[in-house]
Coordinates of C-alpha atoms and ligand atoms in Angstrom, one line a residue:
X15 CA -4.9 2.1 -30.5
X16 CA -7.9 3.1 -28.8
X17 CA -7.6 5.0 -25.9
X18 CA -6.5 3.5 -22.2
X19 CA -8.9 3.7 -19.7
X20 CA -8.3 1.7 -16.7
X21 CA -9.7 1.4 -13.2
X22 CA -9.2 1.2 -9.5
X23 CA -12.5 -0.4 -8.4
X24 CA -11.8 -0.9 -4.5
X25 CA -15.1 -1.8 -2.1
X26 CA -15.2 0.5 0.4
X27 CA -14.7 -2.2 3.5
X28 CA -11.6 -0.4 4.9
X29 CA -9.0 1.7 4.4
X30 CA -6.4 1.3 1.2
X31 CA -4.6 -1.2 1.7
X32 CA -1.2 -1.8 0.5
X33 CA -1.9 -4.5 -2.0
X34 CA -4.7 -2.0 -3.0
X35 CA -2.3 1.3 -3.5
X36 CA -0.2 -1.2 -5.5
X37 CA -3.5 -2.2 -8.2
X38 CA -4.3 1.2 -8.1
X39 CA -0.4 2.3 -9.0
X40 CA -0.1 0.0 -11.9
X41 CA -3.5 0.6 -13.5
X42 CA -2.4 4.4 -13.2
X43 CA 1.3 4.0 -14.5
X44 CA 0.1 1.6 -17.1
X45 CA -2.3 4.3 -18.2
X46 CA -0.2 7.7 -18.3
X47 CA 2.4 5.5 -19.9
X48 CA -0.2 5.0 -22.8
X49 CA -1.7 8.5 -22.3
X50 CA -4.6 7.5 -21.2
X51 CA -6.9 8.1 -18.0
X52 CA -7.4 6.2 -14.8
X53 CA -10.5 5.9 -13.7
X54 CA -11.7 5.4 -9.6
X55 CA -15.0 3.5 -9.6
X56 CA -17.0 2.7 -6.0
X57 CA -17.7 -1.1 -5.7
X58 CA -20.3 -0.7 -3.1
X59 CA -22.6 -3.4 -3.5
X60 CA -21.5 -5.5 -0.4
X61 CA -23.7 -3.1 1.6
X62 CA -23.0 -5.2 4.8
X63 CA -19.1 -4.7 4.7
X64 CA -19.1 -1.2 3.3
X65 CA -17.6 0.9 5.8
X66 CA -18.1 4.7 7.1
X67 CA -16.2 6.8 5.0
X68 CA -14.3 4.5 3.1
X69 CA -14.4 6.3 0.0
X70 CA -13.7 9.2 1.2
X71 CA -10.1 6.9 2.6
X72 CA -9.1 5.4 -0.4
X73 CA -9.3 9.1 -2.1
X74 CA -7.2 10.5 0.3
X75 CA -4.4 7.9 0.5
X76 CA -4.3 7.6 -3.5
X77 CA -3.8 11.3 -3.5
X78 CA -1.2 11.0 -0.6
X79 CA 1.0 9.0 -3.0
X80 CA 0.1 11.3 -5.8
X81 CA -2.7 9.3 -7.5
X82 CA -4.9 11.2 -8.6
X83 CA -8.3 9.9 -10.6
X84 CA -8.7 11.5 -13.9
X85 CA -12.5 10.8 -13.3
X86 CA -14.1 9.6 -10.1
X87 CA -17.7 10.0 -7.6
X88 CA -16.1 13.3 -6.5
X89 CA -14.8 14.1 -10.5
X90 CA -17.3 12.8 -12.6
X91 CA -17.3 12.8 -16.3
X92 CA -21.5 12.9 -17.2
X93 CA -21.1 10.0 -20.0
X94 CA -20.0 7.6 -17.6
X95 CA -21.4 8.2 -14.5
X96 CA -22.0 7.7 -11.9
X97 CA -19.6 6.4 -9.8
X98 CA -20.6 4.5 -7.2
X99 CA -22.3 0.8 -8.2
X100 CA -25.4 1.8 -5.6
X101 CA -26.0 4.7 -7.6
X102 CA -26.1 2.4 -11.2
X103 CA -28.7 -0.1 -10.1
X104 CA -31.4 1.5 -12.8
X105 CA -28.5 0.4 -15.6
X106 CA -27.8 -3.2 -14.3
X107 CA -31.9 -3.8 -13.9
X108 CA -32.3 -2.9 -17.6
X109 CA -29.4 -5.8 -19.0
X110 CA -30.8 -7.8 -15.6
X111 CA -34.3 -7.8 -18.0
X112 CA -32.7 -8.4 -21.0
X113 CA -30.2 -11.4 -19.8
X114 CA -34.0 -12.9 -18.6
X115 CA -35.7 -11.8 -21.6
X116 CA -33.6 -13.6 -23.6
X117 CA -33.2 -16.8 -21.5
X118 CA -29.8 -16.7 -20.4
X119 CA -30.9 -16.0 -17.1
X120 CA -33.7 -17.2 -14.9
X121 CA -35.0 -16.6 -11.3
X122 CA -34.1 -18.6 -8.9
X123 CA -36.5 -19.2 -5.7
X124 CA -34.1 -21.8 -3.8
X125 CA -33.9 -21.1 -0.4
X126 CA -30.9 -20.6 1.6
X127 CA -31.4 -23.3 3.5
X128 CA -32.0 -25.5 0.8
X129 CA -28.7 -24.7 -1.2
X130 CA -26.9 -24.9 2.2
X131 CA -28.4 -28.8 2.5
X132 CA -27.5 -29.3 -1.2
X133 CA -23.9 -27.7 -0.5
X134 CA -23.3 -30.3 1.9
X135 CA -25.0 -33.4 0.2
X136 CA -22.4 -32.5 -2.3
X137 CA -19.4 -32.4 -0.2
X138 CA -19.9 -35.6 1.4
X139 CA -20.3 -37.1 -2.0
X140 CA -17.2 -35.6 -2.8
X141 CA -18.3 -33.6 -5.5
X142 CA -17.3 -30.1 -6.7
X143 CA -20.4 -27.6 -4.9
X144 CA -22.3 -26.5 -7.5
X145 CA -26.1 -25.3 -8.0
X146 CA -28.0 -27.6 -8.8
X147 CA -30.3 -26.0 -11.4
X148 CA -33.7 -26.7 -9.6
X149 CA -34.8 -23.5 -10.8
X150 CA -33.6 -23.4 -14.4
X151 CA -36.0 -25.0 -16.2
X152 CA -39.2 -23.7 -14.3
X153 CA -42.0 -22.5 -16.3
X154 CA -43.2 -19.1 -17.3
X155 CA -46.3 -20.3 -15.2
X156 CA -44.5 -22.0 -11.9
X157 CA -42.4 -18.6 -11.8
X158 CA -45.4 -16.2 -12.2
X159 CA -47.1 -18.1 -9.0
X160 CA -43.5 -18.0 -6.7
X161 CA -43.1 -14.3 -7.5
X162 CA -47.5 -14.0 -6.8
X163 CA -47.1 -15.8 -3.2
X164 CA -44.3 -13.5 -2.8
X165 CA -41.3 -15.9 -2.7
X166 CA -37.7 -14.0 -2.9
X167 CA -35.7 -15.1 -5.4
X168 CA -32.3 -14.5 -7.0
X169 CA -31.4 -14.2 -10.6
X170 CA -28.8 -16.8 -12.1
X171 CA -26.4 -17.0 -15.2
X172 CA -27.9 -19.8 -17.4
X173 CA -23.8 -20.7 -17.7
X174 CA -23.5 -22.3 -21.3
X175 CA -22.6 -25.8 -21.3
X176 CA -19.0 -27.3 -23.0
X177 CA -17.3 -24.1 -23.5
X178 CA -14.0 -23.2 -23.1
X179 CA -13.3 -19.2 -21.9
X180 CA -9.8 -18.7 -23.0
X181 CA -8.0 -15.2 -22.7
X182 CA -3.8 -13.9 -23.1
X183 CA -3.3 -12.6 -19.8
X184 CA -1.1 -9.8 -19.9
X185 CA 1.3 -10.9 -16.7
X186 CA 0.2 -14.9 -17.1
X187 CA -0.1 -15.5 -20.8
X188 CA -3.1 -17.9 -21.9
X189 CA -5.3 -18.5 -19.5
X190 CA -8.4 -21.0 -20.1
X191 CA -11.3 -22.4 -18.1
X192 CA -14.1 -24.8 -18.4
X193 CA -17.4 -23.9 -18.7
X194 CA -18.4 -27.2 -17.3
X195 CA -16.3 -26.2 -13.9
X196 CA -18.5 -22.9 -13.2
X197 CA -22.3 -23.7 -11.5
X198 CA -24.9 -21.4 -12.0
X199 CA -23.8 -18.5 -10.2
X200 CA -26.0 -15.6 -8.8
X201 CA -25.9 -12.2 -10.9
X202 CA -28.7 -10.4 -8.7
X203 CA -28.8 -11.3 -5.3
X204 CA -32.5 -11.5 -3.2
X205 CA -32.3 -7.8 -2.2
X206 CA -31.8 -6.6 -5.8
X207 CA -28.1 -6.0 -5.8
X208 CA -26.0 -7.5 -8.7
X209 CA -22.9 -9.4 -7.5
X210 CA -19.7 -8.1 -8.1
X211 CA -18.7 -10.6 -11.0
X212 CA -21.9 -9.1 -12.8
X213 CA -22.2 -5.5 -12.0
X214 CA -18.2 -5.3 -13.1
X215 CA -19.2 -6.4 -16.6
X216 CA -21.5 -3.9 -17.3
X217 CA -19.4 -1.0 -15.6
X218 CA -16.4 -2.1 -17.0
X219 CA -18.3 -1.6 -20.4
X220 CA -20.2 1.5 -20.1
X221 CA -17.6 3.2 -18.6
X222 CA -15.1 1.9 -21.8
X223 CA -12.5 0.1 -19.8
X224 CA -9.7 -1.1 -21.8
X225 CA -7.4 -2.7 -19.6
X226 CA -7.6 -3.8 -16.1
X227 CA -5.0 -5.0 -13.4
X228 CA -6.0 -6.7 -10.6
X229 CA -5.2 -9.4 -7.8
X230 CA -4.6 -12.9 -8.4
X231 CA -7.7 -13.5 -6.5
X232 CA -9.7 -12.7 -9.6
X233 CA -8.3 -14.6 -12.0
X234 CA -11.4 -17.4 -11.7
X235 CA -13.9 -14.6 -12.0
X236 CA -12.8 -14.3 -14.9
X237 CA -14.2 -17.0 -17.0
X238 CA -17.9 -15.6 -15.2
X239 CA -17.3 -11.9 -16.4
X240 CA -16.3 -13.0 -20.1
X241 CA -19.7 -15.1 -20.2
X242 CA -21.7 -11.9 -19.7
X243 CA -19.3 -9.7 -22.0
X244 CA -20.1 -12.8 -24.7
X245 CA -23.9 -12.6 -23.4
X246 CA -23.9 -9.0 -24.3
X247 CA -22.0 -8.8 -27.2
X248 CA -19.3 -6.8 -25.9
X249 CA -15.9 -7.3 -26.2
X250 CA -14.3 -7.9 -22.7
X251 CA -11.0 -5.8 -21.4
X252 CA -7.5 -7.0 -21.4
X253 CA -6.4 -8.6 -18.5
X254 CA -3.2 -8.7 -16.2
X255 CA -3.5 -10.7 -12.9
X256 CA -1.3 -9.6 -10.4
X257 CA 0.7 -12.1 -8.1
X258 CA 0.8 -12.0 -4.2
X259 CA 2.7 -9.7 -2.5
X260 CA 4.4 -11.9 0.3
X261 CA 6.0 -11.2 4.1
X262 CA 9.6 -11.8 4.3
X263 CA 8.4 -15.3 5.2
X264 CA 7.2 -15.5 2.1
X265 CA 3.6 -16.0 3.4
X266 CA 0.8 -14.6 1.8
X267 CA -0.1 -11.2 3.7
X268 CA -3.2 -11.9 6.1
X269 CA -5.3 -9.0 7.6
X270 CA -3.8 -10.6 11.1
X271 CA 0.3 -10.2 10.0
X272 CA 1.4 -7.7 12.1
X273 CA 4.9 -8.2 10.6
X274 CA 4.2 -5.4 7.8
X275 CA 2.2 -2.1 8.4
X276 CA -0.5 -2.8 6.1
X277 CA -2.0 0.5 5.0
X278 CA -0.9 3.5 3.7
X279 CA -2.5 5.6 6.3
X280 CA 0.5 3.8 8.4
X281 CA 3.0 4.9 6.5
X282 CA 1.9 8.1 6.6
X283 CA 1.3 8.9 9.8
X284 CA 4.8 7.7 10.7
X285 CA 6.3 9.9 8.2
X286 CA 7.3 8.5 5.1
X287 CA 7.3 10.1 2.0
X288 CA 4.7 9.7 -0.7
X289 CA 6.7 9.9 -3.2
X290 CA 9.4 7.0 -1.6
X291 CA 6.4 4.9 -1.2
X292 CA 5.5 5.6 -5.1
X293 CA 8.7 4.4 -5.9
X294 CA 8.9 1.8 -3.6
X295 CA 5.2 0.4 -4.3
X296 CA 6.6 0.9 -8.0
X297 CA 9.1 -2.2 -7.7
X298 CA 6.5 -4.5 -5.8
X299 CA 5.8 -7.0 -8.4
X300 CA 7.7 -4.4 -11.7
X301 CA 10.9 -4.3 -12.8
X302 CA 13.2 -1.9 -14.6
X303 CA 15.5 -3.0 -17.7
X304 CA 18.4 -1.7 -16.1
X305 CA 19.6 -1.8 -12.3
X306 CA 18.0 1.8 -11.4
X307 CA 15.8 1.9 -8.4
X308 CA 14.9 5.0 -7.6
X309 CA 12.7 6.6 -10.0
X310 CA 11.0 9.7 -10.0
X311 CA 7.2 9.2 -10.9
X312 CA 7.7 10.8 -14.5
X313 CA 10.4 8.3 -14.8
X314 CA 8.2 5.4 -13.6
X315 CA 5.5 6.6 -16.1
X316 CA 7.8 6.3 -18.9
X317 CA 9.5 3.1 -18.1
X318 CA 6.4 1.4 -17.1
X319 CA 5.9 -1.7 -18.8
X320 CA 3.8 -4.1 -18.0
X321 CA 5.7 -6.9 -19.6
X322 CA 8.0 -6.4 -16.8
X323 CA 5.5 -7.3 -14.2
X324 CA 6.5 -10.6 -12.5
X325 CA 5.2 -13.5 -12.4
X326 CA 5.7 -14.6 -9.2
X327 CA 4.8 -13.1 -5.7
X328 CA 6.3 -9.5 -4.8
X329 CA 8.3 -9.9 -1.2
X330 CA 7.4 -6.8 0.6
X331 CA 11.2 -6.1 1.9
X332 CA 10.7 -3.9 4.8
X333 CA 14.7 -2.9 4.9
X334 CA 14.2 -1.6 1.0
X335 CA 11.7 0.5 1.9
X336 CA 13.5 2.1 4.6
X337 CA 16.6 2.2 2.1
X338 CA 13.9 4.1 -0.4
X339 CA 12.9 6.2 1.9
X340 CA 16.4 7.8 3.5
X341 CA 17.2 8.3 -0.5
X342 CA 14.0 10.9 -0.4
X343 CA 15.2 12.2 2.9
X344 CA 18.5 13.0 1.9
X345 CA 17.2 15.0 -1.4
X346 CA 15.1 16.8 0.9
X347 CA 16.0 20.3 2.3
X348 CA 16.2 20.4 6.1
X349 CA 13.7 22.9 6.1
X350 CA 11.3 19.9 4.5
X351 CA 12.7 17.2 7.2
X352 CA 12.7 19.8 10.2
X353 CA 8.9 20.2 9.1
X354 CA 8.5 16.1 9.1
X355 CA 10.0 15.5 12.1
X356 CA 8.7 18.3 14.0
X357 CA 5.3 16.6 15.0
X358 CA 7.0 13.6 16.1
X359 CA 9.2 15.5 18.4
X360 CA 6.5 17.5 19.7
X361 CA 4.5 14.6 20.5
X362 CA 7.8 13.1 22.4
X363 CA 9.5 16.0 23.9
X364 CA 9.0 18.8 26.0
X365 CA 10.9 21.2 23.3
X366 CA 9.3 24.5 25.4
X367 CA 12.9 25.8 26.1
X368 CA 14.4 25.0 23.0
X369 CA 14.8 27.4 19.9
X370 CA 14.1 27.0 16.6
X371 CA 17.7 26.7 16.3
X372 CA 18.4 24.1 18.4
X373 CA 15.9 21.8 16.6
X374 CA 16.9 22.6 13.1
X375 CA 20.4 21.1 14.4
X376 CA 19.0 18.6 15.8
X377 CA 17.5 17.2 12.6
X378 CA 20.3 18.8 10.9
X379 CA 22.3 16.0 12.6
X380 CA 20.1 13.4 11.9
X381 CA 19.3 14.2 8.4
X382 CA 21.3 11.6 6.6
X383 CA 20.4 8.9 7.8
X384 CA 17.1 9.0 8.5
X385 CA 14.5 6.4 6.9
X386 CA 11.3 8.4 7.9
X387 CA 10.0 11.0 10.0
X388 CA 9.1 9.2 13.7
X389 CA 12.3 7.6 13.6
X390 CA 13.8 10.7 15.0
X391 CA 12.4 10.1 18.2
X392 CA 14.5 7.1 19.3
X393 CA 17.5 8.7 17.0
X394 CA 17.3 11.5 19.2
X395 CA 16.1 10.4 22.8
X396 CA 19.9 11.2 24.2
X397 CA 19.4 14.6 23.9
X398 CA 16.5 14.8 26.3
X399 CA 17.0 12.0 28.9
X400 CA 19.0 12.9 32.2
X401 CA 20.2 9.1 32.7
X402 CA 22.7 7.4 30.3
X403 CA 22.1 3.5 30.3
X404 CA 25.9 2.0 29.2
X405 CA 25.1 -1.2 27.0
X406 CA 27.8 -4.3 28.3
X407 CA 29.9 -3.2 24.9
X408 CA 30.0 0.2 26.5
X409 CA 30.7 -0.2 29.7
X410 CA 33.2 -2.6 29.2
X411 CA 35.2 -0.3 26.8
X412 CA 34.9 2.0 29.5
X413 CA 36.9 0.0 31.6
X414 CA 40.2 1.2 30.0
X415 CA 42.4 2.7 32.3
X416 CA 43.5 5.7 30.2
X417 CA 40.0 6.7 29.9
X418 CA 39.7 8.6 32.9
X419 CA 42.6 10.8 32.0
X420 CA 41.2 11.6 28.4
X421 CA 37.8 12.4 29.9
X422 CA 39.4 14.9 32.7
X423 CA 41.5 16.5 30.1
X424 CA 38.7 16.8 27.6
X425 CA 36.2 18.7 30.6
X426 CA 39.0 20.7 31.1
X427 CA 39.3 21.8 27.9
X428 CA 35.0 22.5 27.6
X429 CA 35.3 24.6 30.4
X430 CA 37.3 27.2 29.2
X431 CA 35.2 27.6 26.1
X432 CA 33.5 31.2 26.2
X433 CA 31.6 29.8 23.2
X434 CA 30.2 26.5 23.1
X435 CA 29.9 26.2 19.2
X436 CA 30.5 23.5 17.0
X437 CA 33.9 24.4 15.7
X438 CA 35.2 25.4 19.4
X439 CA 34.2 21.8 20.4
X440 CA 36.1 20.3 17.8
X441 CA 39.1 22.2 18.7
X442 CA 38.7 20.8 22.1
X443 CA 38.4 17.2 20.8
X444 CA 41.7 18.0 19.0
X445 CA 43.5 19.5 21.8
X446 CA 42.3 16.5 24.2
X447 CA 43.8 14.5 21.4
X448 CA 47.5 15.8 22.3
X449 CA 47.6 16.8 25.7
X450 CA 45.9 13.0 26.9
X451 CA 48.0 11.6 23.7
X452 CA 44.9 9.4 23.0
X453 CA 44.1 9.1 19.1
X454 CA 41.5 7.3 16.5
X455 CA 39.0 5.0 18.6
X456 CA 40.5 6.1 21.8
X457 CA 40.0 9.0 21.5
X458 CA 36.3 9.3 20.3
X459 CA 35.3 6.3 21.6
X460 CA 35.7 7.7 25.1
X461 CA 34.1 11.1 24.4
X462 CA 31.1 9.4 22.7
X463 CA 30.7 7.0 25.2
X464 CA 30.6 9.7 28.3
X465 CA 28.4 12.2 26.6
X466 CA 26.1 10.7 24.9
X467 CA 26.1 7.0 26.5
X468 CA 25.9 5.4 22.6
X469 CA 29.3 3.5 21.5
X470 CA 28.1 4.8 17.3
X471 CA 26.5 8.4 16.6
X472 CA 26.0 11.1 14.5
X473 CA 29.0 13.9 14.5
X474 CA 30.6 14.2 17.8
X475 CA 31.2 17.8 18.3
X476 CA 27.7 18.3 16.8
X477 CA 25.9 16.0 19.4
X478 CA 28.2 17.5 22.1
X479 CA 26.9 21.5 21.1
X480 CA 23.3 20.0 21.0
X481 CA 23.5 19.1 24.5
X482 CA 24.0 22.0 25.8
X483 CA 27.5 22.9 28.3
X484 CA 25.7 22.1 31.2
X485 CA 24.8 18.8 30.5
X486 CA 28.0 17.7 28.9
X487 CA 30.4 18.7 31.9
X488 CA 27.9 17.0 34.5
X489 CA 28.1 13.7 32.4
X490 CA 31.9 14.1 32.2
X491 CA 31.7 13.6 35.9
Ligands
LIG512 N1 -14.0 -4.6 -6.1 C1 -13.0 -5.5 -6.5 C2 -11.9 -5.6 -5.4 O1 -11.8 -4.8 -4.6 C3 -12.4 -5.1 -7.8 C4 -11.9 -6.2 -8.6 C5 -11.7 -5.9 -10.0 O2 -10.7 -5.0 -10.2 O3 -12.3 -6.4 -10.9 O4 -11.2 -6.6 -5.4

């Protein structure tokens, strides 16, 4: 087999996206599964939408989640670059000329207006849009004098007439489309940029792309890029179009669906872990043979198949990811979750008076069953407010009449403690148990409830030593 190369080939109109981390996941399992490399190209040609630094932010979150181009703008290899599609126009002019040359393209001095007034004439009749091919059979003459008076003009695909462009789709099977069905569609716009379905062809090509994943939404560009690989004579990639990934309503995700954090950025400034989100990402639209779902990204590479890729649309389950993501917690060491969660706390706390200690229990506390870093700050918020607010459950669990007793006899007990350490807390919990003869739920219950105003918690005699003496006996009244 020759080798893999595969893409990522975002346009730099915003920040990577999560349905763009998974592409650029698959591409690059698919290819270290096969040993081969994975390639980040710039599809800049939208100049309008391009957006500041949006290269430089789909680098940086790929190499967040530990994807890391084997060749890219910043990692070039000489034989295929550049990189970046505004730095190739010189090699699409030069098959632009040829494509004319030859006749299988031709300018094309419509106006906007006009095709915007044959657009419409269509749709009222009812007819499929298509170009009308005013342009295609002009003379060598006629164009000499447009391009003389200085008309602008675009170039166009002469699109061959009764052909059928047929292709094995590597997640959809055989795939076919009419030739008939596609207009005359633009390959170098008036400003002369190639469109996207053009300049891909001819990068995919010169930079020896074998394979390439991508969205759904491509699938009927397809038929367009295989007419210029055929144009060429060069042989076109294999395909695998991707399906959706879906909301939990299973609604296609919009820019606008604020249901799902849609970028990875998000993800990692509220502290999850790149490698969870590998993993996770990993499972969006793959499957395993077996039942394993967490997979370490050596693992991943050597599973990867992309026969396993579904067919239908990937449901991005929010509760799996947090299930992913307290798996990589746990296997952390504290000292890596004290150093996630720290920021967070800062941002939320006044910690000045506490020690490093303190905080390392704190998380300590926490650790096992946290999903990702900023969730400490709710987890934790008891530790640092003055006020307990009872929920009804609590408060009306509080309304026992032996709990006042248990309380008293449980202060009592805190009070003689020279050292307020875990351990001599627990004794006191035990001690309460048989003096106040209250046991199991009645006995924790209680305790939880008046110290730390939350009916389910981490370790009592743990919460109890963070919160200091002080605090404790003033909220056992
Ligand atoms: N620039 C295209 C996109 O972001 C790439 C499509 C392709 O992979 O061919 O969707």
């Amino acid at each position: 087999m020759e080798k893999v190369r595969v893409r990522y080939a975002p346009s730099p109109t915003g920040h990577l996206h999560i349905g763009g981390a998974r592409t650029a996941l698959f591409n690059y399992l698919f290819a270290k599964h096969h040993g081969g490399d994975f390639i980040f190209r710039l599809e800049d040609t939208d100049i309008e939408r391009n957006i500041e630094g949006g290269e430089a932010s789909q680098l940086e979150n790929l190499a967040w989640l530990g994807i890391i181009p084997d060749e890219s703008p910043l990692n070039p290899k000489p034989e295929y670059a550049p990189y970046r599609q505004m730095e190739r126009l010189d090699i699409y002019r030069k098959y632009t000329q040829e494509l004319l040359d030859r006749g299988l393209a031709y300018k094309c001095f419509c106006t906007p207006e006009e095709l915007d007034a044959e657009h419409e004439r269509q749709v009222e009749a009812g007819v499929a849009p298509m170009y009308n091919r005013k342009c295609r059979d002009l003379t060598a003459e006629e164009v000499a004098a447009k391009e003389a008076a200085g008309i602008p003009y675009t170039i166009r695909l002469r699109v061959p007439a009764n052909k059928t462009y047929e292709f094995d789709d590597m997640i959809r099977g055989h795939v076919s489309f009419e030739s008939n069905d596609i207009g005359d569609w633009v390959i170098v716009k008036a400003n002369g940029i190639p469109t996207y379905n053009y300049a891909v062809v001819i990068d995919d090509h010169t930079m020896e792309i074998t394979h390439v994943f991508r969205g759904e939404e491509h699938l009927s560009n397809t038929p367009k890029q295989m007419m210029v690989f055929e144009m060429l004579g060069w042989k076109a990639p294999t395909y695998g179009h991707m399906t959706l990934i879906v909301n939990e309503q299973r609604k296609k995700l919009s820019k606008r669906d604020e249901s799902i954090m849609q970028f990875v950025s998000q993800y990692k400034e509220e502290g999850y872990l790149p490698d969870a989100m590998f993993n996770f990402m990993a499972l969006l639209g793959w499957s395993p043979e077996g039942e394993q779902e967490i997979f370490t990204k050596e693992e991943l590479i050597k599973e990867f198949s992309e026969t396993r890729l579904s067919k239908s649309p990937s449901m991005f389950d929010k509760d799996k990811l947090t299930w992913v993501n307290n798996r990589y917690i746990k296997e952390r060491s504290l000292e890596d979750v004290v150093a996630l969660c720290r920021p967070f706390l800062e941002e939320a706390y006044d910690l000045s008076s506490k020690s490093e200690q303190w905080i390392n229990d704190l998380v300590a506390t926490y650790h096992d069953q946290l999903s990702y870093g900023k969730e400490i700050v709710s987890l934790v918020d008891l530790f640092f407010t003055d006020e307990l607010n009872l929920d009804e459950e609590a408060k009306e669990f509080m309304k026992d009449e032996t709990i006042p007793n248990t309380l008293k006899v449980f202060k009592a007990q805190l009070e003689n403690l020279e050292e307020f350490t875990k351990e001599n807390i627990q004794a006191c919990i035990k001690a309460t148990q048989k003096e106040a003869k209250a046991k199991g739920k009645m006995l924790y219950m209680p305790l939880r409830i008046a110290t730390t105003g939350i009916m389910h918690g981490p370790d009592l005699a743990s919460s109890i030593c963070l919160l200091g003496k002080e605090k404790v006996l003033s909220r056992l009244g």
